[in-house]
Short mmCIF file of C-alpha atoms (C1' of nucleotides) in Angstrom, two decimals:
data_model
loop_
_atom_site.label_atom_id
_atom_site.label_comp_id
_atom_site.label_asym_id
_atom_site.label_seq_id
_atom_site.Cartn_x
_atom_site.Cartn_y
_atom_site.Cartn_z
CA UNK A 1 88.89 108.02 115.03
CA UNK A 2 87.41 110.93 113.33
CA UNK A 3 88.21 114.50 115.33
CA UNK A 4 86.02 116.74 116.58
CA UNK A 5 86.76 120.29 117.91
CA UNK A 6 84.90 123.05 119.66
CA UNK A 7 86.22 126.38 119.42
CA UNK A 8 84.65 128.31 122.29
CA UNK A 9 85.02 132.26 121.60
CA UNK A 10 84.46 135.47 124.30
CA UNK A 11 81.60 137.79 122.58
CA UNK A 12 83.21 140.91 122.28
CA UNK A 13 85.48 139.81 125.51
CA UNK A 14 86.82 143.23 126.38
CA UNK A 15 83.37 144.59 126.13
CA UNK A 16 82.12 141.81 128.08
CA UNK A 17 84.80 142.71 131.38
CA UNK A 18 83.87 146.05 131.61
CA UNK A 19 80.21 144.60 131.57
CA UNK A 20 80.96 142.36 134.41
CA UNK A 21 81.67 145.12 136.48
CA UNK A 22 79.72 148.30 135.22
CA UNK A 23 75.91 145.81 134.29
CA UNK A 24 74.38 149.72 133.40
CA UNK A 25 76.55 149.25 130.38
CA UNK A 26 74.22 146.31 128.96
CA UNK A 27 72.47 147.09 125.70
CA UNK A 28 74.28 150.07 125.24
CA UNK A 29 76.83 150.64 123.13
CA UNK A 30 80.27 150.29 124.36
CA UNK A 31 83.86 150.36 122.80
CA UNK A 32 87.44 149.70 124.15
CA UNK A 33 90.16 151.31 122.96
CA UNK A 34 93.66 149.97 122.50
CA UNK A 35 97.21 151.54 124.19
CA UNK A 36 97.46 155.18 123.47
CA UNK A 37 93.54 155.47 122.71
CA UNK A 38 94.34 155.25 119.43
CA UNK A 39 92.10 152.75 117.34
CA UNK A 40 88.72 150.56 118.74
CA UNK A 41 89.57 146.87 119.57
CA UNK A 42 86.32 145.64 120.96
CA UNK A 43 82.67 146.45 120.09
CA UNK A 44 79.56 145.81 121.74
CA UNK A 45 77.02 144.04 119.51
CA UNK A 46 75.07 148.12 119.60
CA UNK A 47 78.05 149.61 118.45
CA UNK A 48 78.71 147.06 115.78
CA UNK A 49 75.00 148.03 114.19
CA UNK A 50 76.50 151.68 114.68
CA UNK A 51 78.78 150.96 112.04
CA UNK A 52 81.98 151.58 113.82
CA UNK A 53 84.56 149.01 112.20
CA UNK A 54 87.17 147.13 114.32
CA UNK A 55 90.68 148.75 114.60
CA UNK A 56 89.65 151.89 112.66
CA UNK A 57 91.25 154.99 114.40
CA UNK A 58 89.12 156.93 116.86
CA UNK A 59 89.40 160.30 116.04
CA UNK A 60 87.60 158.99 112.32
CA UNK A 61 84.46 158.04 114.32
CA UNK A 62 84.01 160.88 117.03
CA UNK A 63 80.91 162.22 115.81
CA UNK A 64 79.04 158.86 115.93
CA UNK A 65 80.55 158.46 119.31
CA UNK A 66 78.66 161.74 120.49
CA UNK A 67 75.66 161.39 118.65
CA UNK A 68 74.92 157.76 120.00
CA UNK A 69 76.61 158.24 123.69
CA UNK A 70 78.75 155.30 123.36
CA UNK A 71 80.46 154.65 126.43
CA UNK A 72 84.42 154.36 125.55
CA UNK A 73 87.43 153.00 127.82
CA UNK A 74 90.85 152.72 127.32
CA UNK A 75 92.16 148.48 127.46
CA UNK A 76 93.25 147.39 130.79
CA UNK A 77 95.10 144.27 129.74
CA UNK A 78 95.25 142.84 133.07
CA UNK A 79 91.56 142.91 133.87
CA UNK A 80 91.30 141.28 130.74
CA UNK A 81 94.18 138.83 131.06
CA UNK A 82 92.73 138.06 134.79
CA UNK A 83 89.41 137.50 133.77
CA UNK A 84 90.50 135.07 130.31
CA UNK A 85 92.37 133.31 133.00
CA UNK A 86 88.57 132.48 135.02
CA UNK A 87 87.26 131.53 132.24
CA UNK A 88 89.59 128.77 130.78
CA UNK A 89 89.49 127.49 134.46
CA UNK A 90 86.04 126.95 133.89
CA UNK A 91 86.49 125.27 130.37
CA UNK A 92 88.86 123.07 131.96
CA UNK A 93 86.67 121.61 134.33
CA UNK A 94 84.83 120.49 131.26
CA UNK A 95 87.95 118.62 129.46
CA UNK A 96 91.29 119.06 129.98
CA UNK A 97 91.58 118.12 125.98
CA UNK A 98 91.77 121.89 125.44
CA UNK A 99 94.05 124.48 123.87
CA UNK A 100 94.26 128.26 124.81
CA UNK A 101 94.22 129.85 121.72
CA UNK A 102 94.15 133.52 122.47
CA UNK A 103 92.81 135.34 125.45
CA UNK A 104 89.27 135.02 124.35
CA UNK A 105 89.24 131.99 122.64
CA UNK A 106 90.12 127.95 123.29
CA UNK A 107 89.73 124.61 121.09
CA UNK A 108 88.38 121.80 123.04
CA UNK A 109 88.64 117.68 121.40
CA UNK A 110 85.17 116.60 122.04
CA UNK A 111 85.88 113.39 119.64
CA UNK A 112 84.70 111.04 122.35
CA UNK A 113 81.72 112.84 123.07
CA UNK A 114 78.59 110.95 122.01
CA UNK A 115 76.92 112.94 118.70
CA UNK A 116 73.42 113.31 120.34
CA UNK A 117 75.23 115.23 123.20
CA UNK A 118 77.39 117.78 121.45
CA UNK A 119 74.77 120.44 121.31
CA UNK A 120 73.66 119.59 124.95
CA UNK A 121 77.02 119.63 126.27
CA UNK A 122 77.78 123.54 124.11
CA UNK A 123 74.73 125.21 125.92
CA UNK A 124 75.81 123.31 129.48
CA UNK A 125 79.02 124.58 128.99
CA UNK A 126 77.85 128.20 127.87
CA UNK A 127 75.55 128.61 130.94
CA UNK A 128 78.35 127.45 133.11
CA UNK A 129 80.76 130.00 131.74
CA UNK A 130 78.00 133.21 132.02
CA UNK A 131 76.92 131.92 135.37
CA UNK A 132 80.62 131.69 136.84
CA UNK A 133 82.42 134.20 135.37
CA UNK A 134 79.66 136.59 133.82
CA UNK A 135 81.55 136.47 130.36
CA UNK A 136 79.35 135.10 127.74
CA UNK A 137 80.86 132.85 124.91
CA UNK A 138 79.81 131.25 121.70
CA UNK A 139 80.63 127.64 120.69
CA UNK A 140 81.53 125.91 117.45
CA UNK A 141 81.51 122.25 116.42
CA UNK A 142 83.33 120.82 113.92
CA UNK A 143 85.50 118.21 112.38
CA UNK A 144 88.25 120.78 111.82
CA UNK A 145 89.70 123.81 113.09
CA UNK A 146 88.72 125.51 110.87
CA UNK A 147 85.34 124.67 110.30
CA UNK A 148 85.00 124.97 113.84
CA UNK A 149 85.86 128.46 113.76
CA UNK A 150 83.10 129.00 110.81
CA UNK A 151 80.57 127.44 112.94
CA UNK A 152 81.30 129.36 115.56
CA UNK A 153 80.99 132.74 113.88
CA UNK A 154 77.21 131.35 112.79
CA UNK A 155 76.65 130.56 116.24
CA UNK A 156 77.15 134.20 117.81
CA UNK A 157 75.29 135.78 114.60
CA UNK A 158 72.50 133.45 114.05
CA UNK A 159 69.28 133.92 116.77
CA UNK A 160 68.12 130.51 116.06
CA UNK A 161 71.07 128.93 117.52
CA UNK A 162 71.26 130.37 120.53
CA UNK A 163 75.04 130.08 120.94
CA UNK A 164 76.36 126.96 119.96
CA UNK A 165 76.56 125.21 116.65
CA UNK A 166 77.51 121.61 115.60
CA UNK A 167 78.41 121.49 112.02
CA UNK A 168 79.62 118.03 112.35
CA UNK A 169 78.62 115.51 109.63
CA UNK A 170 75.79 118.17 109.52
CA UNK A 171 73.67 118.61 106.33
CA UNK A 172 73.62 122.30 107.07
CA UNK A 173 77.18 122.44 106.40
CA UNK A 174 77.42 123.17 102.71
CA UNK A 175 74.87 126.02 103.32
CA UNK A 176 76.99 127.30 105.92
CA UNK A 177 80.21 127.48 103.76
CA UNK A 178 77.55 128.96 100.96
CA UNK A 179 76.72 132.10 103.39
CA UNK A 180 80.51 132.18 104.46
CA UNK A 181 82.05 135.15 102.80
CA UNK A 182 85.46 133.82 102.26
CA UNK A 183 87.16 136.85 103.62
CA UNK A 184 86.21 135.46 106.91
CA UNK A 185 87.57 132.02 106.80
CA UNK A 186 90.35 131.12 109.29
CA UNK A 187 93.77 132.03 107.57
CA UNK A 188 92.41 134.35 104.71
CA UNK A 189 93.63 137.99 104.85
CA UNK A 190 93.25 140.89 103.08
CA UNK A 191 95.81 139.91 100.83
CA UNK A 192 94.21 136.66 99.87
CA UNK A 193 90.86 137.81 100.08
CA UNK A 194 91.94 140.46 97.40
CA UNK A 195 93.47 137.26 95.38
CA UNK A 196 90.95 135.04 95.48
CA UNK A 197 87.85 137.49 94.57
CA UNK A 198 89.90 138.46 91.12
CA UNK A 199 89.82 134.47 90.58
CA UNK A 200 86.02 134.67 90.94
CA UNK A 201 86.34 132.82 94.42
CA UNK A 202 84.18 134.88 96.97
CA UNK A 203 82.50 131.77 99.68
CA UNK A 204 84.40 129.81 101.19
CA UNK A 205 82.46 126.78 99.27
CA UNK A 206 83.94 128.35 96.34
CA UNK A 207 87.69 128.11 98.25
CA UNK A 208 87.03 124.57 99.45
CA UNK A 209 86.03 123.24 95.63
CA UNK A 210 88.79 125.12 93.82
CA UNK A 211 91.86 123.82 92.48
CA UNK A 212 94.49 123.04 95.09
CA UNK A 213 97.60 123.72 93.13
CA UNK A 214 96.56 126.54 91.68
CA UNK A 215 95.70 127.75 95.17
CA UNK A 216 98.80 126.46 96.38
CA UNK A 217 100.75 128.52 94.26
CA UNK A 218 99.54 131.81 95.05
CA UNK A 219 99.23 131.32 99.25
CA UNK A 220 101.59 128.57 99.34
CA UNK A 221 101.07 125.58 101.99
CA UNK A 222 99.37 127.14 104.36
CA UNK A 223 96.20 128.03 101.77
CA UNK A 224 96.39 124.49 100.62
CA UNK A 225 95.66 123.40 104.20
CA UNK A 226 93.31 125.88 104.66
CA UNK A 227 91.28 124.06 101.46
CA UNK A 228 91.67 120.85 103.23
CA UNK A 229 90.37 121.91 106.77
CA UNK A 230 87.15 122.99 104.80
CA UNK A 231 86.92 119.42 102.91
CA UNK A 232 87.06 117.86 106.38
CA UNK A 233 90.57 116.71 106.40
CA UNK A 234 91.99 117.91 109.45
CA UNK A 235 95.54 119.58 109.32
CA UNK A 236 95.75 121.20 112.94
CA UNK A 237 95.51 119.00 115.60
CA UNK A 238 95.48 120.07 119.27
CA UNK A 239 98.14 121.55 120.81
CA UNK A 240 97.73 121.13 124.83
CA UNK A 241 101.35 122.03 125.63
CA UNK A 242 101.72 125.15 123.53
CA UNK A 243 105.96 125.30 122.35
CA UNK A 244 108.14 127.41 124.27
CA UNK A 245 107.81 131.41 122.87
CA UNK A 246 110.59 132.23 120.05
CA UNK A 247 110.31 135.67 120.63
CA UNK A 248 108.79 137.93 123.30
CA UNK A 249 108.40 141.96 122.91
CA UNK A 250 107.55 145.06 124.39
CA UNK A 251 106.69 147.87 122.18
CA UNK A 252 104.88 151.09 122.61
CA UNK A 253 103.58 154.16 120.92
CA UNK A 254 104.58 157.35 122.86
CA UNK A 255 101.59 159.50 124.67
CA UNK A 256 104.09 162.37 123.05
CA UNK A 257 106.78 162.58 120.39
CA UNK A 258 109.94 161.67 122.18
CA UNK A 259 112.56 163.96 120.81
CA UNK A 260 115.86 163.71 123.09
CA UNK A 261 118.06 160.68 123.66
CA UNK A 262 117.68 160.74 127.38
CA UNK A 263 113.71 160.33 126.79
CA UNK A 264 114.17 157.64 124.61
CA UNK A 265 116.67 155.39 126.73
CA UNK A 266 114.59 155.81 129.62
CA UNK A 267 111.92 154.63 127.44
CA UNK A 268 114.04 151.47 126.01
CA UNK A 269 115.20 150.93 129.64
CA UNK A 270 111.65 150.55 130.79
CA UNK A 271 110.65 148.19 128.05
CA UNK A 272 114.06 146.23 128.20
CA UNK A 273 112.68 146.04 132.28
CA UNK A 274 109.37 144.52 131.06
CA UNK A 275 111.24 142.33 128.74
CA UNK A 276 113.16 140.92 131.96
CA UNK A 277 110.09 140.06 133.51
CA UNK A 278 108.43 138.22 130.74
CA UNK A 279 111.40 136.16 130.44
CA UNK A 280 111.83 135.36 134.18
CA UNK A 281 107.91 134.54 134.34
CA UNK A 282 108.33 132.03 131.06
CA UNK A 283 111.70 130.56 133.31
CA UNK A 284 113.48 131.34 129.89
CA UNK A 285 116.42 133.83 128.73
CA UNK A 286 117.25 135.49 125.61
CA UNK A 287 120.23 135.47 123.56
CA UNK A 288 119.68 138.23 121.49
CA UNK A 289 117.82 141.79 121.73
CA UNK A 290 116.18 144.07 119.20
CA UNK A 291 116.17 147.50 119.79
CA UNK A 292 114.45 149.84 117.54
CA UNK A 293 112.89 153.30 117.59
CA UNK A 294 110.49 154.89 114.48
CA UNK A 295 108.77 158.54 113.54
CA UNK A 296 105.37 159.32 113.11
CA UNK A 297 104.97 157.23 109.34
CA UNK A 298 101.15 158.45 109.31
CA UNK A 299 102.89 161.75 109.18
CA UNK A 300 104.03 162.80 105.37
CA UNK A 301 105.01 166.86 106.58
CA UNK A 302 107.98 165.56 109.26
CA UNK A 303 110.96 163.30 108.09
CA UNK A 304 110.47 159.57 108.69
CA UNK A 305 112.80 156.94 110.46
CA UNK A 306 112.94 153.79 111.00
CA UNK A 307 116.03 152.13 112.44
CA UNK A 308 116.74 148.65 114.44
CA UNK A 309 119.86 147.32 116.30
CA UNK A 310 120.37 143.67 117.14
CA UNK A 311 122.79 142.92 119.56
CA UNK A 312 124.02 139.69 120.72
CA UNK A 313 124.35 138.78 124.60
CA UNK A 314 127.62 137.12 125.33
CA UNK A 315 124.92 134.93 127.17
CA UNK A 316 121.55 134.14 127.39
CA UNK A 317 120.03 136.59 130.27
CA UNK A 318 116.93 137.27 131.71
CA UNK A 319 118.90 139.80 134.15
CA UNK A 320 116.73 143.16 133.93
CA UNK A 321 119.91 145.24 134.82
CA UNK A 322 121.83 143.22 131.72
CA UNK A 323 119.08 143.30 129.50
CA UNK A 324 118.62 147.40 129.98
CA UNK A 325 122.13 148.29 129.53
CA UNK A 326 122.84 146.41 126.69
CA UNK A 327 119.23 147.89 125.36
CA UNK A 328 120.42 151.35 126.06
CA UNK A 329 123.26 151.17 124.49
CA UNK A 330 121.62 150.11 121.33
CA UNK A 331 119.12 152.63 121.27
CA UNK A 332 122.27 155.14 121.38
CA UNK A 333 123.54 154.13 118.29
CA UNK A 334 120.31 154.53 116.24
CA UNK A 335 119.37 157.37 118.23
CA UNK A 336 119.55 160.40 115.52
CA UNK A 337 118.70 164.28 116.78
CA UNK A 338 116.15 166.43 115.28
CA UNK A 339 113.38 163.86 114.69
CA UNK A 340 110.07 163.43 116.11
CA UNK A 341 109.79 159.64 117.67
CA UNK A 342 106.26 158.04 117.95
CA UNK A 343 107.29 154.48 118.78
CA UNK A 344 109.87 151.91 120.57
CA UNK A 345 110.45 148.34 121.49
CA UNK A 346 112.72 145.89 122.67
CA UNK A 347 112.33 142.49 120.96
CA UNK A 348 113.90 139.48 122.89
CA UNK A 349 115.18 136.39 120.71
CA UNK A 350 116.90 133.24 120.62
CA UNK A 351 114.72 132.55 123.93
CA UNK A 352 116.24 128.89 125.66
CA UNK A 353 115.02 127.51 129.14
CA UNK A 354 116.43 129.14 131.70
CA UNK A 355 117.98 126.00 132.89
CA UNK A 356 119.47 125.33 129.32
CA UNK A 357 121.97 128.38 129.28
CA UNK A 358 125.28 127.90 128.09
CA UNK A 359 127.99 129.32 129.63
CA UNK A 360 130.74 131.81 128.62
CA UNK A 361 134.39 131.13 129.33
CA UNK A 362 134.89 135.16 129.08
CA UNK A 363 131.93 135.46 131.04
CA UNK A 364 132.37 137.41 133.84
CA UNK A 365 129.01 138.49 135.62
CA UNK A 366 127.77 136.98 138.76
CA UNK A 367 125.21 135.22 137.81
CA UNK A 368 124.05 133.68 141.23
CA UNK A 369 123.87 137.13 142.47
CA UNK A 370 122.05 138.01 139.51
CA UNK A 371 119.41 135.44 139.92
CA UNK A 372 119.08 136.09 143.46
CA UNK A 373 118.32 139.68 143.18
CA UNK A 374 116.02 139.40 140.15
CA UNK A 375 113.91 136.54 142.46
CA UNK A 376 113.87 139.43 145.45
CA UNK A 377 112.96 142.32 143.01
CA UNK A 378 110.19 139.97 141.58
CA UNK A 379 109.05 139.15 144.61
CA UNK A 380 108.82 142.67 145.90
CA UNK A 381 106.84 143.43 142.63
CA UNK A 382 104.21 140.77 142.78
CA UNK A 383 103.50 141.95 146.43
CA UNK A 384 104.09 145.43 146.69
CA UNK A 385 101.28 148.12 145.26
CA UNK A 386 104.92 150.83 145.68
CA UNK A 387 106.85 148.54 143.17
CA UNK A 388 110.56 148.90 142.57
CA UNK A 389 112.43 149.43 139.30
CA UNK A 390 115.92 150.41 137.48
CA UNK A 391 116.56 154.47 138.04
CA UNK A 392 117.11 154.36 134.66
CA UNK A 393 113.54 153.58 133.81
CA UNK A 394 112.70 156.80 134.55
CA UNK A 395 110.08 158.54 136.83
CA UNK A 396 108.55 161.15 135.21
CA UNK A 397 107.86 159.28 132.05
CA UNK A 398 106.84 162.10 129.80
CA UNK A 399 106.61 159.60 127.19
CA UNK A 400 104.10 157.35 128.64
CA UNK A 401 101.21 156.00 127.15
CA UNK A 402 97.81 157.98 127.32
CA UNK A 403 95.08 155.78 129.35
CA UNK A 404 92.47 158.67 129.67
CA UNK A 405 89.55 156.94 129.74
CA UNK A 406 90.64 154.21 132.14
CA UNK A 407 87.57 152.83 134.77
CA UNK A 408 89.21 151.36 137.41
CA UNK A 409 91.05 147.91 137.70
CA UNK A 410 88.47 145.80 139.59
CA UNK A 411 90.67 142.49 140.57
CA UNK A 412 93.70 143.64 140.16
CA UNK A 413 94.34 146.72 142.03
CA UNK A 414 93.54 146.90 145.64
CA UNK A 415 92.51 150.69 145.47
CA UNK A 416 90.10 150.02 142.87
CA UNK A 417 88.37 146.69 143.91
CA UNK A 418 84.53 147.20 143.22
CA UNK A 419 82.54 148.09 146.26
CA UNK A 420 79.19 146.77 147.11
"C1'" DT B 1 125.45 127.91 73.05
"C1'" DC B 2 125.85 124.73 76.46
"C1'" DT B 3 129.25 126.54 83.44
"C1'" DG B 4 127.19 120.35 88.76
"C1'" DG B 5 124.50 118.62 92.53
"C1'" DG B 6 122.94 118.58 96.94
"C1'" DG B 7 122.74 120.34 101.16
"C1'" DT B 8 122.45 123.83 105.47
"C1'" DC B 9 121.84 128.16 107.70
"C1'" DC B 10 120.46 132.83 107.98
"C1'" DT B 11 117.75 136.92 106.90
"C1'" DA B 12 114.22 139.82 105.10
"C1'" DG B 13 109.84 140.27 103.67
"C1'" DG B 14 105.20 138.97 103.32
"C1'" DA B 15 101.32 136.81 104.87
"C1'" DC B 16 98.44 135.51 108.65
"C1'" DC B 17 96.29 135.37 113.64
"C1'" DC B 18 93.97 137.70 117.88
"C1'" DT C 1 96.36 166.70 116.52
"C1'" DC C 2 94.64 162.29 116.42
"C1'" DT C 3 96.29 155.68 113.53
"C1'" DG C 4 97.88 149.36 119.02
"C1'" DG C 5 100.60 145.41 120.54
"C1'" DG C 6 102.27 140.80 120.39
"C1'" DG C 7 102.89 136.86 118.15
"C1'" DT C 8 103.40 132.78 114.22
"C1'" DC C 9 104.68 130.53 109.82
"C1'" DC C 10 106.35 130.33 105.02
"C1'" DT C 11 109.24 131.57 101.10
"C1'" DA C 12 112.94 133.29 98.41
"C1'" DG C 13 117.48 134.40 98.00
"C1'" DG C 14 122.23 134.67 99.41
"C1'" DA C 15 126.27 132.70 101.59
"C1'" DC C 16 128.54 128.85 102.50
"C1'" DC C 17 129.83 123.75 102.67
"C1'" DC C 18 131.48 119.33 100.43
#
DNA sequence: TCTGGGGTCCTAGGACCC
DNA sequence: TCTGGGGTCCTAGGACCC
């Protein structure tokens, strides 16, 4: 049977939390910022027109910021994460043929949905999501992926229509690849984009009638499915169960320049901390960390660094304790004096179920006792608003990242819960 | 003049996504 | 002075095996 997908997209979803919760913010222009302030992640539709571009750094648009009034807040991931998780609840009453795809976005299999309904069943589903969640979404129909994701770009652009568009078997289709520019297609970059306009290829009906092995040569397999998705021919199916992580990270740019060691471990030991948890919550371990630790490189008047450490666990651990000495110790021996450091992470590898860890003969930790108190400090965590944590994480936290323009955490902090 | 063939595993780098 | 964070896949090249 011949696929059909609907790619169901969050307008501007951080935008559309703080929205939720703050409604004197509609049809005014509103930005969130990403960790550290730094650049703009999500844009109201007003501040789009404004002409400030996604991910450009802040301080290069603080004059249109003053002149307009836009309203500006730094990201609160778990608002954001809390409110993606309403609103796939809410798709999945619909079908449970559905994959997340990002926080703001999910493919749904509609193949055995009647034709005549598609459109229908797109503005049901839209009304359903505003009306329930308050988080208005766009929707997409397609025989592919990808051409799913084109329609869906039309849909939240175009007045006419109104939110959803079915591109399937539609004679509106070529006109829509016409008007694609082909910088936006699913899987072109800058890179590509770059490539493909010096071969005279600048739609994406242009990229869909080239020639595939000249394509293929230049971006490889992945651009020759790419040309396939837009012919039709569908090369990503749905993935319900998504594959166990390979890799899981916590990395941060410092609120200040971090310029001792003792700074900087306590800065590892947190991250290595947060590493621990992400593990424990995926019921995985790792077998191998990452440690590294990098200068200002936007900076050309102070010396630059960059340096990494891998280090191998004897075994795989989720152990927080483990995890942050072994993390601290590898920040030590990349650690050099007399630098200026902007940015750390801990990178967790080799990640295997938890109940798939093989043992060490020269092991000698305790690893029940280990378990048990990583359950108890979890649980104490997920409870607790006065959480507990490693003394080597640090308290002060000199180095921690700038939120300055936090509002407040509406449904996931008791202290802040919105009043009525 | 002419230096095999076929495979695996690992890593680094480059590209992409949101 | 000021520039985010967290992922994926693919490819080329080197080391190694028989």
């Amino acid at each position: 049977m011949e696929t059909v997908f609907a790619l169901v997209d969050c307008n501007n979803f951080y935008v559309s939390c703080e929205r939720v919760f703050q409604p004197r913010l509609q049809n005014r222009p509103v930005i969130v910022l990403s960790n550290n302030d730094g650049c703009v992640v999500a844009r109201s539709n007003e501040a789009k027109a404004l002409g400030i571009g996604m991910g450009v750094p802040i301080f290069q648009v603080e004059s249109i910021l003053v002149q307009h009034q836009v309203e500006v807040y730094s990201s609160k991931y778990t608002l954001y994460g809390n409110m993606s998780r309403r609103v796939m609840e809410v798709l999945a009453d619909f079908t449970p043929r559905m994959e997340i795809y990002s926080i703001d976005e999910a493919f749904l299999d509609l193949s055995e949905l009647a034709a005549a309904n598609r459109t229908e069943y797109g503005q049901n589903l839209r009304k359903t999501v505003k009306q329930w969640t308050g988080i208005p979404v766009s929707v997409g129909m397609a025989r592919t992926k990808t051409l799913a994701k084109i329609a869906n770009h039309i849909a939240k652009k175009s007045p006419r229509a109104a939110g959803v568009l079915d591109l399937t078997d539609s004679p509106w289709l070529e006109e829509a690849l016409r008007q694609t520019d082909v910088k936006d297609v699913w899987g072109v970059g800058p890179a590509f984009a770059e490539f493909l306009k010096q071969a005279g290829i600048v739609t994406a009906l242009q990229l869909r009638d080239a020639e595939e092995t000249r394509i293929q040569k230049r971006m490889g397999v992945t651009g020759r499915r790419t040309m396939q998705e837009l012919r039709g021919i569908c090369c990503y199916s749905l993935e319900r169960q998504p594959p166990l992580q390979k890799a899981t990270a916590v990395t941060r740019s410092f609120g200040r320049p971090v310029t001792t060691l003792e700074h900087m471990q306590e800065a590892i030991a947190c991250f290595a901390g947060r590493v621990g948890e992400k593990l424990r919550r995926q019921k995985a371990a790792a077998g191998i960390l990452t440690v590294f630790l990098i200068t200002n490189l936007f900076r050309t008047d102070e010396p630059r660094y960059f340096n990494s450490k891998v280090i191998s666990l004897p075994t795989a651990s989720s152990d927080s304790g483990e995890l942050i000495s072994y993390a601290v110790k590898g920040a030590a021996a990349i650690f050099r004096q007399g630098l200026r450091y902007k940015k750390a992470g801990v990178i967790a590898g080799q990640i295997v179920p938890q109940e798939q860890v093989q043992g060490n003969l020269f092991d000698e930790a305790d690893r029940q006792r280990s378990k048990r108190l990583m359950e108890t400090l979890d649980r104490i965590n997920a409870k607790s608003s006065a959480p507990v944590w490693y003394a080597a994480e640090g308290i002060q936290r000199q180095w921690q990242t700038r939120f300055q323009k936090r509002s407040k955490r509406f449904t996931t902090s008791w202290d802040e819960l919105k009043e009525v």
